[in-house]
Coordinates of C-alpha atoms and ligand atoms in Angstrom, one line a residue:
X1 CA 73.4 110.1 78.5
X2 CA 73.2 106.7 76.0
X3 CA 75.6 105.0 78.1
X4 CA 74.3 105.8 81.2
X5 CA 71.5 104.1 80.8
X6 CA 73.5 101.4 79.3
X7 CA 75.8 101.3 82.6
X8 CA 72.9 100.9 85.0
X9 CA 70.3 98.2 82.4
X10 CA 73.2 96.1 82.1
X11 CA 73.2 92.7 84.4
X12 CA 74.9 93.6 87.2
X13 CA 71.4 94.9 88.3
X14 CA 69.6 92.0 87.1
X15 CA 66.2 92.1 88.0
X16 CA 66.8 94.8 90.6
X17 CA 66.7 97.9 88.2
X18 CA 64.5 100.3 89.6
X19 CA 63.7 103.9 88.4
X20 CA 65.4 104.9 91.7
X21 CA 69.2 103.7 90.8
X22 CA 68.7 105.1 87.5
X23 CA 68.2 108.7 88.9
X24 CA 70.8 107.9 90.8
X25 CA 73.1 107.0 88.1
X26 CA 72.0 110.3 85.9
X27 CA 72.5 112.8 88.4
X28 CA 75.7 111.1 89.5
X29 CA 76.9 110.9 85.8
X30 CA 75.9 114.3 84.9
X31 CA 78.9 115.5 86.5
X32 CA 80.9 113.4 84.3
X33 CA 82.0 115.7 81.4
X34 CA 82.7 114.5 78.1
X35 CA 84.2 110.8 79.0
X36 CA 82.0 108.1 77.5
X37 CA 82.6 105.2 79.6
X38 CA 82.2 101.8 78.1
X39 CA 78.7 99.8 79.2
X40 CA 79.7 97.4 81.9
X41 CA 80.5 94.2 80.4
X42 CA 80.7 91.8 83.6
X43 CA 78.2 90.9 86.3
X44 CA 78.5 89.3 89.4
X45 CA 77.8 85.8 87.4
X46 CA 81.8 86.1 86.4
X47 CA 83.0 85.6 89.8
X48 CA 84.6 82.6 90.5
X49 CA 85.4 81.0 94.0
X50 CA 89.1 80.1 93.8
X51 CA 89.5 78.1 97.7
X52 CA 89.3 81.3 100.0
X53 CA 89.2 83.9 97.3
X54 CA 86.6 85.4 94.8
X55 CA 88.2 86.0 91.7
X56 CA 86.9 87.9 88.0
X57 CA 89.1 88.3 85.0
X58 CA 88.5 91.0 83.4
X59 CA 90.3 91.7 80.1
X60 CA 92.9 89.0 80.6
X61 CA 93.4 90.6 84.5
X62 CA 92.5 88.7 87.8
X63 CA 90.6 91.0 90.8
X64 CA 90.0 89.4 93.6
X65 CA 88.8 89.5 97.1
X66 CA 90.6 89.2 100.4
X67 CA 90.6 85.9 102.2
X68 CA 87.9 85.4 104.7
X69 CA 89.9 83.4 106.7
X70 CA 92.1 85.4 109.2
X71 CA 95.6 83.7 109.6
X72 CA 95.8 81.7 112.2
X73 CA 97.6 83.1 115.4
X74 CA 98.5 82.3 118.7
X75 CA 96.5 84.8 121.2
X76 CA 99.3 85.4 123.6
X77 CA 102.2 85.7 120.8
X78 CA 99.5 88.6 119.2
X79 CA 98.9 90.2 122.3
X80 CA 102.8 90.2 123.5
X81 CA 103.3 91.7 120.1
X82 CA 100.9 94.6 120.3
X83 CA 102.8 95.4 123.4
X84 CA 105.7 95.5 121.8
X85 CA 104.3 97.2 118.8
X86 CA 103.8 100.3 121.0
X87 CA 107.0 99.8 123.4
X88 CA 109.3 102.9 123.0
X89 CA 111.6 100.5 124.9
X90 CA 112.7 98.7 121.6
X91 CA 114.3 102.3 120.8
X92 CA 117.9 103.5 121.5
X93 CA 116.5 106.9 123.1
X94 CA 112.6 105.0 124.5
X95 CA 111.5 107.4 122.4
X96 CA 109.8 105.8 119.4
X97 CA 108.3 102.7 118.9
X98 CA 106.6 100.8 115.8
X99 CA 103.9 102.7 116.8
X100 CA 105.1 106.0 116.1
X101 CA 104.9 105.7 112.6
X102 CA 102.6 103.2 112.2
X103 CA 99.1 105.0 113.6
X104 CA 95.7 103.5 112.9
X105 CA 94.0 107.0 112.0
X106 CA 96.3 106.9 109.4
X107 CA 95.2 103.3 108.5
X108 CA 98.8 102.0 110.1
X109 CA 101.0 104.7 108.2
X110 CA 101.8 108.1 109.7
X111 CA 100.5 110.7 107.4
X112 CA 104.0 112.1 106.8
X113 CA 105.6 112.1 102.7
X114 CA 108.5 110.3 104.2
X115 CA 108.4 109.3 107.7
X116 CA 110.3 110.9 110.8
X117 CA 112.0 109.1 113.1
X118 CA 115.1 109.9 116.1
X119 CA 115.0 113.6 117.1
X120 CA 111.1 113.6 116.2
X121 CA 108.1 115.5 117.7
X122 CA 104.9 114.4 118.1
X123 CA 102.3 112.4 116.5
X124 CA 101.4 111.8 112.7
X125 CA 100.8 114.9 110.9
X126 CA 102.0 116.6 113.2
X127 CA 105.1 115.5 114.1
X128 CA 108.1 118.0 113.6
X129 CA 111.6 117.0 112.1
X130 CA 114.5 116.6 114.3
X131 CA 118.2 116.2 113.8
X132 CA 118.3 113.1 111.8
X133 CA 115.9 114.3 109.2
X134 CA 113.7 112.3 107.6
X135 CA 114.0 108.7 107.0
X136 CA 114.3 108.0 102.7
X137 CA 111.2 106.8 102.1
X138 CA 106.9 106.8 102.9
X139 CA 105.6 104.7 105.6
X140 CA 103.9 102.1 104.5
X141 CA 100.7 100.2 106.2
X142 CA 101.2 97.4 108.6
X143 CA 97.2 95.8 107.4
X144 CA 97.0 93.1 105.6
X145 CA 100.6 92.5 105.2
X146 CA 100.0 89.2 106.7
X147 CA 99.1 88.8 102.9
X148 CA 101.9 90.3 101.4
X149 CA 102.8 88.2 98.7
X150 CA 99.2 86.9 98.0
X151 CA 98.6 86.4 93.8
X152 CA 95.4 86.4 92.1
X153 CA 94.4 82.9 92.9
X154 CA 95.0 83.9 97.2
X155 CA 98.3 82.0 97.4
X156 CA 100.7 83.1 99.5
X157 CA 104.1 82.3 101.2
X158 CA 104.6 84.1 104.6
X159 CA 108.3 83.5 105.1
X160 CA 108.9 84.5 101.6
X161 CA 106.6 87.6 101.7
X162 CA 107.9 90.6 100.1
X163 CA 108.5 93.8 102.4
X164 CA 109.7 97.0 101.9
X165 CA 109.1 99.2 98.7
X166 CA 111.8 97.8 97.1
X167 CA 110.9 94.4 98.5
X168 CA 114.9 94.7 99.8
X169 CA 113.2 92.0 102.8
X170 CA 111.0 89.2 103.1
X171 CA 108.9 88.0 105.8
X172 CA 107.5 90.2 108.5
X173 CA 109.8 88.5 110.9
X174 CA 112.9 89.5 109.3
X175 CA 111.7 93.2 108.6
X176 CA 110.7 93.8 112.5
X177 CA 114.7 94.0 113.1
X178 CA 115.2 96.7 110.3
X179 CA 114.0 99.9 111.8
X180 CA 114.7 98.8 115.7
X181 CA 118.8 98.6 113.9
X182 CA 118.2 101.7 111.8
X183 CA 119.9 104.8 113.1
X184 CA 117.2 107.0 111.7
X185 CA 114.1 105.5 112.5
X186 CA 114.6 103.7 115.9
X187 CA 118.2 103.3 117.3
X188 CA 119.8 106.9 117.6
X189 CA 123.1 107.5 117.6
X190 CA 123.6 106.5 121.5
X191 CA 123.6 102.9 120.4
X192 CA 126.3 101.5 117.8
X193 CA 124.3 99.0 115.4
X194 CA 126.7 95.7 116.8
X195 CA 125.4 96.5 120.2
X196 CA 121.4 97.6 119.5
X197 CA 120.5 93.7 119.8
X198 CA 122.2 93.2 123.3
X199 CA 120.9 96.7 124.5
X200 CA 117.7 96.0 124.0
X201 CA 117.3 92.1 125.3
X202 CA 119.4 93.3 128.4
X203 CA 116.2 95.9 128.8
X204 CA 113.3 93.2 128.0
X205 CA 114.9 90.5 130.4
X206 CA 115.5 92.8 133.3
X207 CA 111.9 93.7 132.9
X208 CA 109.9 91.1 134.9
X209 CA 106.5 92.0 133.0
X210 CA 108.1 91.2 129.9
X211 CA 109.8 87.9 131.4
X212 CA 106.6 86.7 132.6
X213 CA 105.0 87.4 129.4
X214 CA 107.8 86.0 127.0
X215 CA 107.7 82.5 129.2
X216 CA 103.9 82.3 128.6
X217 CA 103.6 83.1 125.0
X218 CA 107.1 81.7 123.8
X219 CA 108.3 79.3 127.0
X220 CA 111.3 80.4 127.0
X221 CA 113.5 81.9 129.8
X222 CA 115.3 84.5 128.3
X223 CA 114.3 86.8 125.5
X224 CA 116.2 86.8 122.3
X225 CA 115.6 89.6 119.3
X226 CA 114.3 86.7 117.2
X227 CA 111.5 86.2 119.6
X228 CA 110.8 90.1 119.6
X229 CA 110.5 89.9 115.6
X230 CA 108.1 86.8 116.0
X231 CA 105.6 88.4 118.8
X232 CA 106.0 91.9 116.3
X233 CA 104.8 89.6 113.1
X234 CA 102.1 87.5 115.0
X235 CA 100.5 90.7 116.0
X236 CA 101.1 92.5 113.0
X237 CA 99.0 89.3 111.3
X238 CA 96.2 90.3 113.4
X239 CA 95.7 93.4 111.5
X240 CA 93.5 92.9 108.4
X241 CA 90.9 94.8 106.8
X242 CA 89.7 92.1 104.8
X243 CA 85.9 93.4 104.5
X244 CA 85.4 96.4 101.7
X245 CA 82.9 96.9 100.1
X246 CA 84.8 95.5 97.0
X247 CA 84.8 92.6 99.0
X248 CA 81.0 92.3 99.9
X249 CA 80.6 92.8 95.9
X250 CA 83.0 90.0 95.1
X251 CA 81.3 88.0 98.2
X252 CA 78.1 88.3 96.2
X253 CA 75.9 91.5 98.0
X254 CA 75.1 92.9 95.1
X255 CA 74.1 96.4 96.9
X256 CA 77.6 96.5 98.1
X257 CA 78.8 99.1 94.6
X258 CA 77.3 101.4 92.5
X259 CA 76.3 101.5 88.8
X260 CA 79.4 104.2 88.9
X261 CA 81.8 102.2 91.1
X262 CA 81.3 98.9 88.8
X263 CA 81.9 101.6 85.4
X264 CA 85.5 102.5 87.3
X265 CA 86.5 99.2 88.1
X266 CA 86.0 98.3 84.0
X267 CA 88.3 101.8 83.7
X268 CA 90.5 100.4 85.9
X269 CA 91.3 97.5 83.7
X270 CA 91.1 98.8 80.6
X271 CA 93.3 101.8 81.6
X272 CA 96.2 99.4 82.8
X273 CA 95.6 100.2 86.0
X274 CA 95.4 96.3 86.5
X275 CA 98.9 95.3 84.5
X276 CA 100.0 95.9 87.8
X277 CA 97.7 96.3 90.7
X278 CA 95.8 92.8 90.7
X279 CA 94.9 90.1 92.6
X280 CA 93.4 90.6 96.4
X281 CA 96.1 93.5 97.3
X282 CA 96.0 94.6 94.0
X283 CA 99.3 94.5 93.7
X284 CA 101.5 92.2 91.9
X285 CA 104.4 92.1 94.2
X286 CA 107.2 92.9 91.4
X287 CA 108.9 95.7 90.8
X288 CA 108.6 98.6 88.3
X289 CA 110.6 101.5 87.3
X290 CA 107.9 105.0 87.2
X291 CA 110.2 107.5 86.5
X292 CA 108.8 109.7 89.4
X293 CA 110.1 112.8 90.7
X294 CA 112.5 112.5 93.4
X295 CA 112.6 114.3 96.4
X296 CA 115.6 116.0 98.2
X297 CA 117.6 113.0 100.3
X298 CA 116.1 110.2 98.4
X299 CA 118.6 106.9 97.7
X300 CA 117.8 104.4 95.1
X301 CA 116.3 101.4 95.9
X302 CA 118.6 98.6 97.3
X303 CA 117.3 96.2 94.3
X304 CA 116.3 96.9 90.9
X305 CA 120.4 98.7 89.9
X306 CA 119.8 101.2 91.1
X307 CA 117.3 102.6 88.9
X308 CA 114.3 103.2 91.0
X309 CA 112.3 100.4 90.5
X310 CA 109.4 100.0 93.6
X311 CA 107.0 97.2 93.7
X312 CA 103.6 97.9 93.1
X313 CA 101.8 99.2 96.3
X314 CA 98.4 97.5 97.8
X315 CA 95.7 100.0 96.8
X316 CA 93.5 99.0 100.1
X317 CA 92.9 101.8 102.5
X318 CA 93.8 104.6 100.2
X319 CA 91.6 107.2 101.7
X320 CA 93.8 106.8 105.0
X321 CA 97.1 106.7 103.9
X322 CA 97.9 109.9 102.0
X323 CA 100.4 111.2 100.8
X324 CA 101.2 108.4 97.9
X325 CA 104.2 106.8 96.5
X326 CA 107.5 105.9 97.5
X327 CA 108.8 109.3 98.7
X328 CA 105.0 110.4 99.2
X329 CA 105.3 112.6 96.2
X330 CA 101.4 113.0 95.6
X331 CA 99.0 114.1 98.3
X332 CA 95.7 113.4 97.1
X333 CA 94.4 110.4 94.6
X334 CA 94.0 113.2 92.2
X335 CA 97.3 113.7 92.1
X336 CA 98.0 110.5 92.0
X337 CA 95.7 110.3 88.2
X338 CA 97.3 113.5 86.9
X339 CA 100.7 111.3 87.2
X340 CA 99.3 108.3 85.6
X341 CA 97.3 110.8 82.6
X342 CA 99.7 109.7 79.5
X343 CA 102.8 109.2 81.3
X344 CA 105.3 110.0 78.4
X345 CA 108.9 110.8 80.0
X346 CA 110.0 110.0 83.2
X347 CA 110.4 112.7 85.6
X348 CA 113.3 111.4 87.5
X349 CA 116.8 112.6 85.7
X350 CA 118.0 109.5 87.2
X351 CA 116.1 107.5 84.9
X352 CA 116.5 107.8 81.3
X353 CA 112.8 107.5 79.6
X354 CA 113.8 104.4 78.0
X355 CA 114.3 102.6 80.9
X356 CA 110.8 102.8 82.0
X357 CA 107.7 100.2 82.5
X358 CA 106.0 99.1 78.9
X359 CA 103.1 99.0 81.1
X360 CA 102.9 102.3 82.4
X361 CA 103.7 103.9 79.2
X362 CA 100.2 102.2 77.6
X363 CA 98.2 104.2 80.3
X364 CA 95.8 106.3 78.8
X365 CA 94.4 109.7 79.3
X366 CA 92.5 110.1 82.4
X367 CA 90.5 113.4 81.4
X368 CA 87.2 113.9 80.6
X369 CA 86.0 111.7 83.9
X370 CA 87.5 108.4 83.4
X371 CA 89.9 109.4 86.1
X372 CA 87.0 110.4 88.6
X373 CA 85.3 107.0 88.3
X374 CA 88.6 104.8 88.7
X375 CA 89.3 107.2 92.0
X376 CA 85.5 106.2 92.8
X377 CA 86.3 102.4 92.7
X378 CA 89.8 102.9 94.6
X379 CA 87.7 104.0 97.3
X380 CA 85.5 100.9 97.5
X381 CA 88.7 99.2 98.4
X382 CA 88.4 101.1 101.7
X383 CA 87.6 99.0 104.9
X384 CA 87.4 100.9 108.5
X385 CA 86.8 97.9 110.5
X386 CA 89.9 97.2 111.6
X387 CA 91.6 97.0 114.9
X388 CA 92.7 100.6 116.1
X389 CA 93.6 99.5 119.7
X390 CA 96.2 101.4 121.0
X391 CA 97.4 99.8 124.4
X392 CA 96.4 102.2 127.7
X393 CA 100.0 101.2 129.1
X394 CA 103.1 99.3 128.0
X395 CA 105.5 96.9 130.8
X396 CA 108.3 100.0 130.8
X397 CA 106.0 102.4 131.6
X398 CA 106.9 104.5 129.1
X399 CA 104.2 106.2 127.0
X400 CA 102.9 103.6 124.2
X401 CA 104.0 104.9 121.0
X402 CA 106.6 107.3 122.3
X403 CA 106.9 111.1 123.2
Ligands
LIG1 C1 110.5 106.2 111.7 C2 109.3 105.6 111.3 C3 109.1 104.1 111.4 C4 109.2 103.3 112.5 C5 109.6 103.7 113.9 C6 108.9 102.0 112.0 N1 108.5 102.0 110.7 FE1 107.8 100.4 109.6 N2 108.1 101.5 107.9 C7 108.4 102.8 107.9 C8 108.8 103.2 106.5 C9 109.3 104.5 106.0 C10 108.6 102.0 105.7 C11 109.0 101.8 104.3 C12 110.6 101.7 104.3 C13 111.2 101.3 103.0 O1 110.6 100.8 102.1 O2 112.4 101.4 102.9 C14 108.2 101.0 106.7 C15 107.8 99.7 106.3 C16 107.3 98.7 107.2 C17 106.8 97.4 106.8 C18 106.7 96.9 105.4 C19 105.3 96.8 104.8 C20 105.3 96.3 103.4 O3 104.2 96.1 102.9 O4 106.3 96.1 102.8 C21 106.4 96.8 107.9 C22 105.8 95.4 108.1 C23 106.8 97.7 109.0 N3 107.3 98.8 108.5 C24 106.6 97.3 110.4 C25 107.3 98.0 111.4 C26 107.6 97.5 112.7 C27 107.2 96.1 113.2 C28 108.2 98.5 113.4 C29 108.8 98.4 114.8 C30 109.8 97.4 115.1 C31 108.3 99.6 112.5 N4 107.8 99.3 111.3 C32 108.9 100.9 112.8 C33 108.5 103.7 108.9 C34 108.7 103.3 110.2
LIG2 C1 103.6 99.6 85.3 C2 102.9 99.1 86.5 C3 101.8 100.1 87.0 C4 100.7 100.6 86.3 C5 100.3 100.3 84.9 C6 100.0 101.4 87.3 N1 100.7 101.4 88.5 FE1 100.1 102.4 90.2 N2 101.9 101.9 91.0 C7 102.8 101.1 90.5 C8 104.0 101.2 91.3 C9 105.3 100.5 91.0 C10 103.8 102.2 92.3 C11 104.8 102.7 93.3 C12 105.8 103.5 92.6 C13 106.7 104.3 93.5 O1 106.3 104.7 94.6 O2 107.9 104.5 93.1 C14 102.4 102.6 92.1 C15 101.7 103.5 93.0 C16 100.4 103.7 92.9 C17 99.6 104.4 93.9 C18 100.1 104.9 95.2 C19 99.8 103.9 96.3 C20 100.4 104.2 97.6 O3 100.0 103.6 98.6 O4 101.3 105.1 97.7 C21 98.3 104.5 93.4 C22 97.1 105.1 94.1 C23 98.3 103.9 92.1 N3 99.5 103.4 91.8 C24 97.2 103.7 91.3 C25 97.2 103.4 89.9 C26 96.2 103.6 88.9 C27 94.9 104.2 89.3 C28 96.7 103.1 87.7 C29 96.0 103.2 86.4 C30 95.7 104.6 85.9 C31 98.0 102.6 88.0 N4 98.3 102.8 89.3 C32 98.8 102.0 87.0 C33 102.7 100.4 89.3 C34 101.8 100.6 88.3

């Protein structure tokens, strides 16, 4: 109980310790086993403003805070874009759209271990597999990837942003053309890949809506795919969830965390956790090799020689987007720590133990609670205010995300 009372006295509650946070802290910490957790050693008097960003090294590692700033976005490109976003029109069949795997209640993913696209049924977790399977890898979230890219110090480079969990693409306007030319997710077999480009501005241009709205947002007369990709990226920049309560912390609310949630971001760091995940996504866009079990139908990654190296997810949103990883091989955070609790040999006969991150291998063990409190501070890096709209109708008339 020593260091419980050590957690809470120490300055982070600077002249705000009251006898109610400390019962707090006790009959929180009781549950806590054996684990000892080191006395907080920073306080909100670390942070430093770095231009948009709040930033606190800790242990040599950089945390940081979103941007407040929103990018900057033209109205009509955004709004043309969520159409789009939920147009099963952009799909060989007019089945599926963007939408389809990308669902707010899933915080932009789809809830699936790896997502399914043509011959699908239904919505999120509950959409059945069809002829084609499912597609190689998780869905990833669409939020915040307006920031993809961002380091600790909120730089970042949006035509040079890395997408994909191999980071195979960069820039949200060259990824939007990926899964509308993918056979699996979006095409079909109806449509060859030379002619899924021509099908599908043939369809937008004989659409008066759209032509209106294209001349409007773009002035131009007839819609090209590249202007599809650019309304698909502008909207998709809309999407942030810039505001956890990680965020508030860093932004200087000192309410915003607990005794408890400050004692797992230290565990955080000092478990390696932050060799990797840092800076505002926590992520540091590069790629690492895990060694994780693979799942039936998997491919290697494009880059990385074959040898299943991913780059280093955002951790934002995780209570929404379960399962986790690249193949959504773990279905709970819990999971997630059991992996990470003295990862020794890689589990992957594709990948020789040698071969994997320095990094990873200095993880320590996660029993005796330290795991519990980092998986409390993941889930300060939750943020529910973002945008959920989901359009009433799309210009086809087709049903906005499909089915
Ligand atoms: C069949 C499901 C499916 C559909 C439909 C789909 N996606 Fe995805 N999306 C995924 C999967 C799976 C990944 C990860 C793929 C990979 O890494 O190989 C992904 C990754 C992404 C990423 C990368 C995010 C990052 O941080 O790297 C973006 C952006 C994205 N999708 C946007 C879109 C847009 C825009 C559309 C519509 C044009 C779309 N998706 C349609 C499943 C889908
Ligand atoms: C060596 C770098 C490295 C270290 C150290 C590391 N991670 Fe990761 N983390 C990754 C990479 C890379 C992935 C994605 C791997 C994949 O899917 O193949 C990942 C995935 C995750 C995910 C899944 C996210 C999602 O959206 O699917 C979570 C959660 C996570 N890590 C938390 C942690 C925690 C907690 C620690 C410390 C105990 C930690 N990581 C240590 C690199 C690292």
């Amino acid at each position: 109980m020593k260091s419980t009372l050590e957690i809470t006295g120490k300055s982070i509650y600077r002249g705000q310790l009251s006898l109610v946070s400390i019962a707090a802290a006790i009959t929180i910490l009781t549950g806590c086993e054996n684990f000892n957790a080191a006395p907080v050693e920073f306080s909100q008097q670390d942070i430093v403003t770095v231009g948009d960003v709040e930033t606190i090294e800790l242990h040599g590692r950089v945390l940081s805070s979103l941007p407040v700033t929103l990018p900057e976005v033209d109205p009509d490109q955004a709004e043309l874009g969520r159409l789009l976003f939920w147009e099963p029109i952009l799909s060989g069949d007019k089945n599926i759209a963007c939408g389809t795997c990308h669902l707010p209640e899933h915080g932009y993913t789809d809830g699936q271990s790896r997502s399914i696209g043509v011959g699908g049924v239904g919505r999120g977790v509950n959409r059945t597999v069809g002829h084609t399977g499912r597609v190689p890898r998780n869905a990833q979230s669409v939020l915040n990837t307006a920031w993809n890219g961002i380091t600790g110090l909120g730089l970042f480079d949006p035509a040079t942003a890395p997408m994909f969990w191999d980071s195979r693409e960069s820039s949200l306007e060259k990824q939007a053309i990926q899964p509308i030319e993918s056979l699996q997710e979006m095409r079909g077999e109806s449509i060859a890949t030379e002619g899924i480009h021509i099908e599908i501005e043939r369809r937008l241009n004989n659409n008066s809506v759209y032509r209106e709205a294209f001349a409007t947002a773009f002035g131009i007369g007839t819609i090209a795919m590249k202007d599809v990709a650019q309304a698909l990226s502008v909207f998709q920049r809309t999407l942030i969830a810039n505001n956890s309560r990680f965020d508030q912390w860093m932004r200087g609310d000192a309410t915003a965390m607990t005794a408890r949630e400050l004692s797992g971001m230290q565990e955080f760091v000092i478990a390696g956790c932050a060799d990797c995940h840092s800076g505002p996504l926590f992520s540091d866009f590069t790629l690492h090799v895990l060694g994780l079990p693979e799942g039936t139908g998997l491919e290697a990654p494009d880059q990385g020689d074959g040898n299943f190296a991913f780059r280093t997810p955002g951790l934002r949103q995780l209570s929404l987007t379960a399962p986790y990883f690249h193949a959504g091989q773990f279905a709970s955070l819990d999971d997630v720590i059991e992996f990470y609790d003295e990862p020794r040999k890689s589990q992957n006969p594709n990948v020789p133990s040698a071969m994997l991150d320095e990094e990873l291998l200095e993880v320590p063990e996660m029993d005796g609670g330290r795991g519990n409190l980092i998986v409390d501070f993941l889930k300060t890096l939750d943020d529910d205010s973002f945008d959920r709209t989901i359009p009433s109708e799309v210009p086809s008339g087709l049903t906005p995300g499909g089915d």
